Short mmCIF file of C-alpha atoms and ligand atoms in Angstrom, two decimals:
data_model
loop_
_atom_site.label_atom_id
_atom_site.label_comp_id
_atom_site.label_asym_id
_atom_site.label_seq_id
_atom_site.Cartn_x
_atom_site.Cartn_y
_atom_site.Cartn_z
CA MET A 1 106.67 95.63 87.59
CA VAL A 2 108.05 92.16 87.17
CA GLY A 3 107.64 91.02 90.75
CA VAL A 4 105.49 91.81 93.79
CA GLY A 5 105.50 90.42 97.30
CA HIS A 6 104.35 91.13 100.81
CA TYR A 7 104.72 89.96 104.36
CA ALA A 8 102.87 90.58 107.61
CA PRO A 9 103.90 89.26 111.03
CA ALA A 10 101.90 86.33 112.38
CA ALA A 11 100.65 87.91 115.61
CA ILE A 12 97.25 89.57 115.32
CA LEU A 13 95.75 92.37 117.40
CA THR A 14 91.96 92.51 117.06
CA ASN A 15 89.48 95.21 118.02
CA GLU A 16 88.32 92.88 120.79
CA ASP A 17 91.89 92.73 122.15
CA LEU A 18 91.98 96.54 122.17
CA GLU A 19 88.62 96.72 123.98
CA LYS A 20 90.23 94.88 126.89
CA VAL A 21 93.03 97.41 127.41
CA LEU A 22 91.63 100.74 126.19
CA ASP A 23 88.46 102.80 126.57
CA THR A 24 87.28 101.87 123.07
CA SER A 25 84.97 99.45 121.30
CA ASP A 26 84.83 97.28 118.20
CA GLU A 27 81.81 99.33 117.12
CA TRP A 28 83.69 102.67 117.38
CA ILE A 29 86.82 101.38 115.60
CA THR A 30 84.89 99.63 112.82
CA SER A 31 82.52 102.49 112.10
CA ARG A 32 85.17 105.24 112.32
CA THR A 33 88.03 103.49 110.52
CA GLY A 34 86.98 100.19 108.89
CA MET A 35 89.72 98.38 110.84
CA LYS A 36 89.22 94.96 112.44
CA ARG A 37 92.71 93.50 112.86
CA ARG A 38 96.37 94.50 112.64
CA HIS A 39 99.51 92.37 112.38
CA VAL A 40 102.09 93.00 115.09
CA SER A 41 105.83 92.36 114.87
CA ALA A 42 107.55 90.38 117.62
CA PRO A 43 109.94 92.21 119.98
CA ASN A 44 112.91 90.73 118.13
CA GLU A 45 111.45 91.44 114.67
CA ALA A 46 112.71 94.68 113.09
CA THR A 47 111.59 96.51 109.95
CA SER A 48 114.39 94.96 107.88
CA ASP A 49 113.11 91.48 108.81
CA LEU A 50 109.67 92.29 107.43
CA ALA A 51 111.20 93.98 104.37
CA LEU A 52 113.43 90.96 103.78
CA ALA A 53 110.47 88.56 103.75
CA ALA A 54 108.52 90.77 101.32
CA ALA A 55 111.63 91.16 99.13
CA ARG A 56 112.12 87.37 98.95
CA HIS A 57 108.46 86.97 98.03
CA ALA A 58 108.86 89.52 95.20
CA LEU A 59 112.10 87.93 93.92
CA GLU A 60 110.42 84.54 93.84
CA SER A 61 107.46 85.93 91.87
CA ALA A 62 109.87 87.50 89.35
CA SER A 63 112.14 84.42 89.22
CA LEU A 64 115.10 86.68 89.89
CA ARG A 65 118.10 86.45 92.22
CA ALA A 66 118.87 89.38 94.51
CA ASP A 67 122.20 90.03 92.77
CA GLU A 68 120.25 90.73 89.56
CA ILE A 69 118.74 93.85 91.21
CA ASP A 70 120.80 97.04 90.74
CA CYS A 71 119.31 99.20 93.47
CA PHE A 72 117.27 98.70 96.65
CA ILE A 73 115.01 101.38 98.11
CA VAL A 74 113.16 101.05 101.41
CA SER A 75 110.43 103.55 102.26
CA THR A 76 109.93 103.64 106.02
CA VAL A 77 109.50 105.85 109.09
CA THR A 78 110.43 102.96 111.36
CA PRO A 79 113.96 102.07 110.23
CA ASP A 80 116.00 99.51 112.17
CA TYR A 81 118.33 102.35 113.31
CA PRO A 82 118.44 106.16 112.83
CA PHE A 83 121.27 105.15 110.50
CA PRO A 84 122.51 103.16 108.57
CA ALA A 85 119.71 102.88 106.05
CA THR A 86 117.47 99.83 106.39
CA ALA A 87 117.83 99.23 102.64
CA CYS A 88 121.56 98.49 103.09
CA ILE A 89 120.74 95.83 105.69
CA VAL A 90 118.06 94.26 103.49
CA ALA A 91 120.27 94.17 100.37
CA SER A 92 123.09 92.61 102.34
CA LYS A 93 120.87 89.96 103.95
CA LEU A 94 119.51 89.12 100.50
CA GLY A 95 123.09 88.50 99.36
CA ALA A 96 123.22 91.53 97.05
CA GLN A 97 126.55 92.98 98.13
CA ASN A 98 127.90 96.23 96.67
CA LYS A 99 124.58 97.33 95.19
CA ALA A 100 123.02 100.77 95.57
CA ALA A 101 120.69 100.93 98.59
CA PHE A 102 118.99 103.82 100.36
CA ASP A 103 115.90 104.73 102.39
CA ILE A 104 113.15 107.23 101.71
CA GLU A 105 111.43 108.82 104.72
CA ILE A 106 108.18 110.51 103.76
CA ALA A 107 105.76 108.64 106.03
CA CYS A 108 102.58 107.24 104.48
CA SER A 109 103.43 108.76 101.07
CA GLY A 110 106.60 106.64 101.03
CA PHE A 111 105.51 104.16 98.39
CA ILE A 112 104.31 106.89 96.01
CA TYR A 113 107.53 108.91 96.34
CA GLY A 114 109.60 105.73 96.15
CA LEU A 115 107.81 104.54 93.03
CA THR A 116 108.44 107.89 91.35
CA VAL A 117 112.15 107.71 92.21
CA ALA A 118 112.49 104.04 91.23
CA ALA A 119 110.69 104.48 87.91
CA SER A 120 112.73 107.59 87.15
CA LEU A 121 116.00 105.75 87.82
CA ILE A 122 114.93 103.15 85.29
CA ARG A 123 113.56 105.57 82.70
CA SER A 124 116.77 107.61 82.82
CA GLY A 125 118.82 104.49 82.15
CA VAL A 126 120.73 104.67 85.43
CA TYR A 127 119.54 101.20 86.46
CA LYS A 128 117.92 98.24 84.78
CA ARG A 129 116.20 96.77 87.83
CA VAL A 130 115.16 98.47 91.08
CA MET A 131 113.46 96.92 94.08
CA LEU A 132 111.19 99.21 96.13
CA ILE A 133 109.99 98.06 99.53
CA GLY A 134 107.52 99.81 101.82
CA ALA A 135 108.10 98.40 105.29
CA GLU A 136 106.97 99.48 108.75
CA THR A 137 106.86 98.37 112.37
CA LEU A 138 104.59 101.18 113.55
CA THR A 139 103.35 99.24 116.57
CA LYS A 140 106.81 99.85 118.06
CA ILE A 141 106.33 103.64 118.02
CA VAL A 142 102.69 103.73 119.04
CA ASN A 143 101.68 104.81 122.53
CA LYS A 144 99.68 101.78 123.66
CA LYS A 145 97.83 103.96 126.19
CA ASP A 146 96.62 106.52 123.61
CA ARG A 147 93.32 105.27 122.20
CA ALA A 148 93.42 107.94 119.47
CA THR A 149 96.42 106.29 117.78
CA ALA A 150 96.94 102.84 119.34
CA ILE A 151 93.98 101.41 117.45
CA LEU A 152 95.13 102.63 114.05
CA PHE A 153 98.54 101.23 113.23
CA GLY A 154 99.87 97.83 112.20
CA ASP A 155 103.07 96.28 110.86
CA GLY A 156 103.89 94.86 107.43
CA ALA A 157 105.91 95.14 104.25
CA GLY A 158 105.27 95.12 100.52
CA ALA A 159 107.85 94.94 97.74
CA VAL A 160 107.86 95.54 93.99
CA ILE A 161 110.55 94.98 91.36
CA LEU A 162 110.73 97.41 88.45
CA GLU A 163 112.56 96.50 85.27
CA SER A 164 113.34 98.55 82.16
CA SER A 165 111.30 97.55 79.13
CA GLN A 166 110.27 98.89 75.74
CA GLU A 167 106.83 99.77 77.03
CA ASP A 168 106.99 102.33 79.84
CA SER A 169 104.39 101.61 82.55
CA PHE A 170 105.10 104.81 84.48
CA LEU A 171 102.51 107.16 82.99
CA SER A 172 102.65 110.08 85.44
CA SER A 173 103.41 111.25 88.95
CA GLU A 174 102.07 114.03 91.12
CA LEU A 175 103.87 114.69 94.43
CA GLY A 176 103.38 117.42 97.01
CA SER A 177 104.17 118.54 100.55
CA ASP A 178 103.32 121.18 103.14
CA GLY A 179 105.69 121.30 106.10
CA SER A 180 104.10 124.30 107.76
CA ARG A 181 102.30 122.19 110.41
CA PRO A 182 104.55 119.26 111.36
CA GLU A 183 102.93 119.20 114.80
CA ILE A 184 99.69 117.62 113.60
CA LEU A 185 101.36 114.30 112.75
CA ARG A 186 104.79 113.45 114.04
CA VAL A 187 107.11 111.78 116.51
CA GLN A 188 108.21 114.80 118.52
CA ALA A 189 111.43 113.68 120.22
CA GLY A 190 114.49 111.70 119.21
CA GLY A 191 115.60 113.83 116.26
CA SER A 192 117.88 116.86 116.14
CA ARG A 193 115.14 119.30 117.26
CA TYR A 194 114.32 117.64 120.57
CA ALA A 195 116.64 115.07 122.07
CA LEU A 196 114.88 112.16 123.74
CA ASP A 197 115.78 113.13 127.30
CA PRO A 198 114.20 111.45 130.36
CA LEU A 199 111.57 114.20 130.68
CA ARG A 200 110.41 113.87 127.08
CA TYR A 201 110.53 110.09 127.43
CA ASP A 202 108.22 110.25 130.46
CA MET A 203 105.84 112.48 128.45
CA GLY A 204 105.71 109.83 125.70
CA GLU A 205 107.26 112.04 123.02
CA GLN A 206 109.01 109.05 121.45
CA PHE A 207 105.60 107.92 120.17
CA ILE A 208 103.40 108.93 117.22
CA TYR A 209 101.24 111.95 117.93
CA MET A 210 98.39 112.80 115.55
CA GLU A 211 95.55 115.29 115.40
CA GLY A 212 93.34 112.88 113.54
CA ARG A 213 90.56 115.26 112.61
CA GLU A 214 93.01 117.74 111.05
CA VAL A 215 94.73 115.01 109.06
CA PHE A 216 91.38 113.61 107.97
CA LYS A 217 90.31 116.97 106.48
CA PHE A 218 93.46 117.32 104.40
CA ALA A 219 93.51 113.66 103.39
CA VAL A 220 90.27 113.50 101.41
CA THR A 221 91.03 116.66 99.41
CA LYS A 222 94.59 115.66 98.65
CA MET A 223 93.63 112.12 97.60
CA ILE A 224 91.16 113.55 95.12
CA ASP A 225 93.41 116.35 93.83
CA ALA A 226 96.48 114.13 93.47
CA THR A 227 94.51 111.42 91.64
CA GLU A 228 92.93 113.90 89.25
CA THR A 229 96.22 115.67 88.53
CA ALA A 230 98.09 112.40 87.98
CA LEU A 231 95.37 111.20 85.59
CA SER A 232 95.36 114.47 83.70
CA LYS A 233 99.18 114.44 83.40
CA ALA A 234 98.77 111.01 81.77
CA ASN A 235 96.03 112.38 79.48
CA LEU A 236 93.49 110.07 81.12
CA THR A 237 90.22 110.52 83.04
CA HIS A 238 88.42 108.62 85.82
CA SER A 239 86.66 106.45 83.29
CA ASP A 240 90.01 105.07 82.03
CA LEU A 241 90.88 103.87 85.51
CA ASP A 242 90.70 100.12 86.23
CA PHE A 243 91.90 100.26 89.84
CA LEU A 244 92.50 102.84 92.54
CA ILE A 245 94.96 101.55 95.13
CA PRO A 246 94.88 104.07 97.99
CA HIS A 247 96.89 104.34 101.17
CA GLN A 248 94.88 102.49 103.84
CA ALA A 249 94.51 105.06 106.64
CA ASN A 250 90.76 105.15 107.09
CA LYS A 251 87.96 103.52 105.11
CA ARG A 252 85.88 106.68 105.42
CA ILE A 253 88.67 108.69 103.74
CA ILE A 254 88.93 106.13 100.94
CA ASP A 255 85.15 105.94 100.47
CA ALA A 256 84.79 109.74 100.35
CA ALA A 257 87.57 110.06 97.74
CA ALA A 258 86.24 107.14 95.69
CA LYS A 259 82.73 108.60 95.70
CA TYR A 260 83.97 111.95 94.44
CA LEU A 261 86.09 110.22 91.80
CA ASP A 262 83.08 108.14 90.76
CA MET A 263 84.94 104.88 91.32
CA PRO A 264 82.72 101.82 91.95
CA SER A 265 83.74 99.85 95.02
CA GLU A 266 85.00 96.84 93.02
CA LYS A 267 87.68 99.08 91.48
CA VAL A 268 88.95 100.43 94.82
CA LEU A 269 91.25 98.04 96.65
CA ILE A 270 90.74 98.00 100.40
CA ASN A 271 92.35 95.69 102.94
CA ILE A 272 92.32 98.01 105.95
CA HIS A 273 90.14 95.56 107.93
CA GLU A 274 93.03 93.08 107.95
CA TYR A 275 96.14 95.29 108.42
CA GLY A 276 95.10 98.68 109.84
CA ASN A 277 97.33 101.54 108.74
CA THR A 278 100.79 100.25 107.77
CA SER A 279 102.01 103.60 106.39
CA ALA A 280 104.47 103.13 103.50
CA ALA A 281 103.65 99.40 103.35
CA SER A 282 99.90 99.70 102.84
CA ILE A 283 99.81 100.29 99.07
CA PRO A 284 102.34 97.60 98.06
CA ILE A 285 100.64 95.05 100.34
CA ALA A 286 97.28 95.79 98.66
CA LEU A 287 98.92 95.61 95.22
CA SER A 288 100.67 92.32 95.97
CA GLU A 289 97.43 90.76 97.21
CA ALA A 290 95.55 91.94 94.11
CA VAL A 291 98.21 90.66 91.70
CA ARG A 292 98.42 87.32 93.45
CA SER A 293 94.65 86.90 93.35
CA LYS A 294 94.83 87.70 89.60
CA LYS A 295 92.53 90.71 90.02
CA ILE A 296 94.91 92.89 88.06
CA LYS A 297 95.44 92.06 84.38
CA ALA A 298 97.90 93.19 81.71
CA GLY A 299 96.96 96.60 80.33
CA ASP A 300 95.05 97.72 83.45
CA ILE A 301 95.41 101.38 84.38
CA ILE A 302 96.04 101.86 88.10
CA VAL A 303 96.37 104.96 90.23
CA PHE A 304 98.34 104.55 93.45
CA VAL A 305 97.52 107.41 95.82
CA GLY A 306 98.75 108.24 99.30
CA PHE A 307 99.11 110.97 101.91
CA GLY A 308 100.52 111.34 105.38
CA GLY A 309 103.10 112.96 107.62
CA GLY A 310 104.94 115.94 106.23
CA LEU A 311 102.27 116.70 105.44
CA SER A 312 102.83 114.93 102.15
CA TRP A 313 100.81 113.40 99.36
CA GLY A 314 101.15 111.91 95.91
CA ALA A 315 99.69 109.78 93.15
CA VAL A 316 101.22 107.71 90.36
CA THR A 317 99.43 106.48 87.24
CA TRP A 318 100.67 103.07 86.14
CA ARG A 319 99.87 100.75 83.25
CA TRP A 320 100.15 97.13 84.39
CA ALA A 321 102.37 95.32 81.94
CA ALA A 322 102.86 91.85 83.32
O1 UT7 B 401 98.26 107.54 107.51
C1 UT7 B 401 98.07 108.90 107.38
C2 UT7 B 401 97.75 109.57 108.66
N1 UT7 B 401 96.58 109.16 109.34
C3 UT7 B 401 95.31 109.40 108.94
O2 UT7 B 401 95.04 109.70 107.82
C4 UT7 B 401 94.22 109.38 109.93
C5 UT7 B 401 93.23 110.49 109.69
N2 UT7 B 401 92.25 110.61 110.72
C6 UT7 B 401 91.34 109.66 111.01
O3 UT7 B 401 91.33 108.61 110.40
C7 UT7 B 401 90.28 109.95 112.04
O4 UT7 B 401 90.36 111.31 112.39
C8 UT7 B 401 90.44 109.07 113.32
C9 UT7 B 401 90.06 107.63 113.03
C10 UT7 B 401 91.85 109.14 113.84
C11 UT7 B 401 89.49 109.58 114.41
O5 UT7 B 401 88.15 109.57 113.92
P1 UT7 B 401 87.23 110.88 114.04
O6 UT7 B 401 85.91 110.55 113.51
O7 UT7 B 401 87.99 112.02 113.40
O8 UT7 B 401 87.14 111.05 115.59
P2 UT7 B 401 87.59 112.28 116.50
O9 UT7 B 401 89.06 112.35 116.62
O10 UT7 B 401 86.86 113.50 116.03
O11 UT7 B 401 86.99 111.85 117.90
C12 UT7 B 401 85.57 111.71 118.10
C13 UT7 B 401 85.33 111.21 119.51
C14 UT7 B 401 86.10 112.02 120.56
O12 UT7 B 401 85.28 112.11 121.70
P3 UT7 B 401 84.44 113.46 121.99
O13 UT7 B 401 85.46 114.55 122.05
O14 UT7 B 401 83.51 113.61 120.81
O15 UT7 B 401 83.76 113.16 123.28
C15 UT7 B 401 87.29 111.16 120.88
O16 UT7 B 401 87.79 111.35 122.17
O17 UT7 B 401 85.79 109.87 119.63
C16 UT7 B 401 86.69 109.77 120.73
N3 UT7 B 401 87.68 108.74 120.44
C17 UT7 B 401 87.46 107.43 120.65
N4 UT7 B 401 86.42 106.77 121.17
C18 UT7 B 401 86.50 105.44 121.24
C19 UT7 B 401 88.92 108.90 119.87
N5 UT7 B 401 89.51 107.70 119.73
C20 UT7 B 401 88.63 106.77 120.21
C21 UT7 B 401 88.67 105.37 120.33
N6 UT7 B 401 87.58 104.75 120.84
N7 UT7 B 401 89.74 104.64 119.93
#
C-alpha cells in the first residue's frame, strides 16, 4: 500500500446523548460493546462525500494525483443511490475521468473482499494502481428508536492505494459466506424482494435489523477460523503476526478472538470507542490511524479480519512494505 487515508464527519454522538433519547445507559453500551462515541454525517453529507475526503487523504499521503489511479473500488452498504455505483461518483469528483470504478456490497466484510479483489487485479497485471475505499453512512439507515441497533453504528470512510511492485505484500486471503439466514442481519425492504411500500415503511423495514446475539455467536468463531486459515495459507502462525486489525463491531468479540489467537492487546488495533461500528470503513480507518501514528513499520505482518451481513467473513494476510 502506498497511501492510506481516512475521514469521519465532525458531529459526534456520545453514549450520554443516547441515554437522553433511548432506554439505555453509558454503562450498558460501554460494557457490552466498548463504544463511547460515533461520528454522524450531516443530512446533506452522502457516502461519496466521506469517501472523497478519505480518498484525498490517501492520495496526499502517496503523493499521487487521482488520474494516476487506474481503478476505484468502493465497499459500502450505504451507497449514494441504489445505482449508479458510488465509486463512479467518487472517481469523477476526484477528477479521474474514464477510469474503472465499481462498488462491492458485502457489508462489514467489504474491506476484506475489496482488498482481495484489488490485490488480485494488481497481481494479475490488469492494473498498476487501485484505490480501495470502505465508506459508510450507517446512521442514515439505523432506526433511531431501536436501542438494539441505534447505539451501534457510526459513519466514516477509510481509503488505501495499492500499487504493483517487485515485492508482493498480498500473502493470502480467506473469504467465506453463508446466505442461508439473511434475516438475522439485513435491511428488509427496498430491494427486489420487498418493495418499500407505505406499510413496510411504517413498520421501519427500511432500517437495519439485527439479531445481535446470533451474529455475535458466529462472529467470534469466524474471526478465529478466518485468521488461522489466512495465516496458514501464507505459511505463517500467530507468533509471526505483528498486528491484527479486526472489524470493529464489538470489543467483546475482538477480545475473545484475540485471546484465542494469543494476541497481546498492543498488537490488536481497536478504535471502536471513537467510531462505533462503521462496517466496511472500520478496518481501513484503524489502519490509516495506525500508519499515521507510525505504529506500523516496514516488514510488519498484518492480518485484516472481518465479518458481517451475508453472513460473510474473511481475512487477508499482508506484509507492510512502505
Ligand atoms: O458488524 C457486524 C454485525 N454486527 C455485530 O457483529 C454485532 C454482534 N452482536 C453484538 O455485538 C451484541 O449481540 C450486541 C451488542 C448487539 C448486544 O449485546 P448482547 O450482550 O448480545 O445483548 P443481548 O442482545 O443479549 O441483550 C441483553 C439485554 C436484553 O434484555 P433482557 O432480554 O435480558 O431483559 C436486551 O433487551 O440487554 C437489552 N438491551 C439493552 N439494554 C440497554 C439491548 N440493547 C440495549 C441497550 N441498552 N442499548
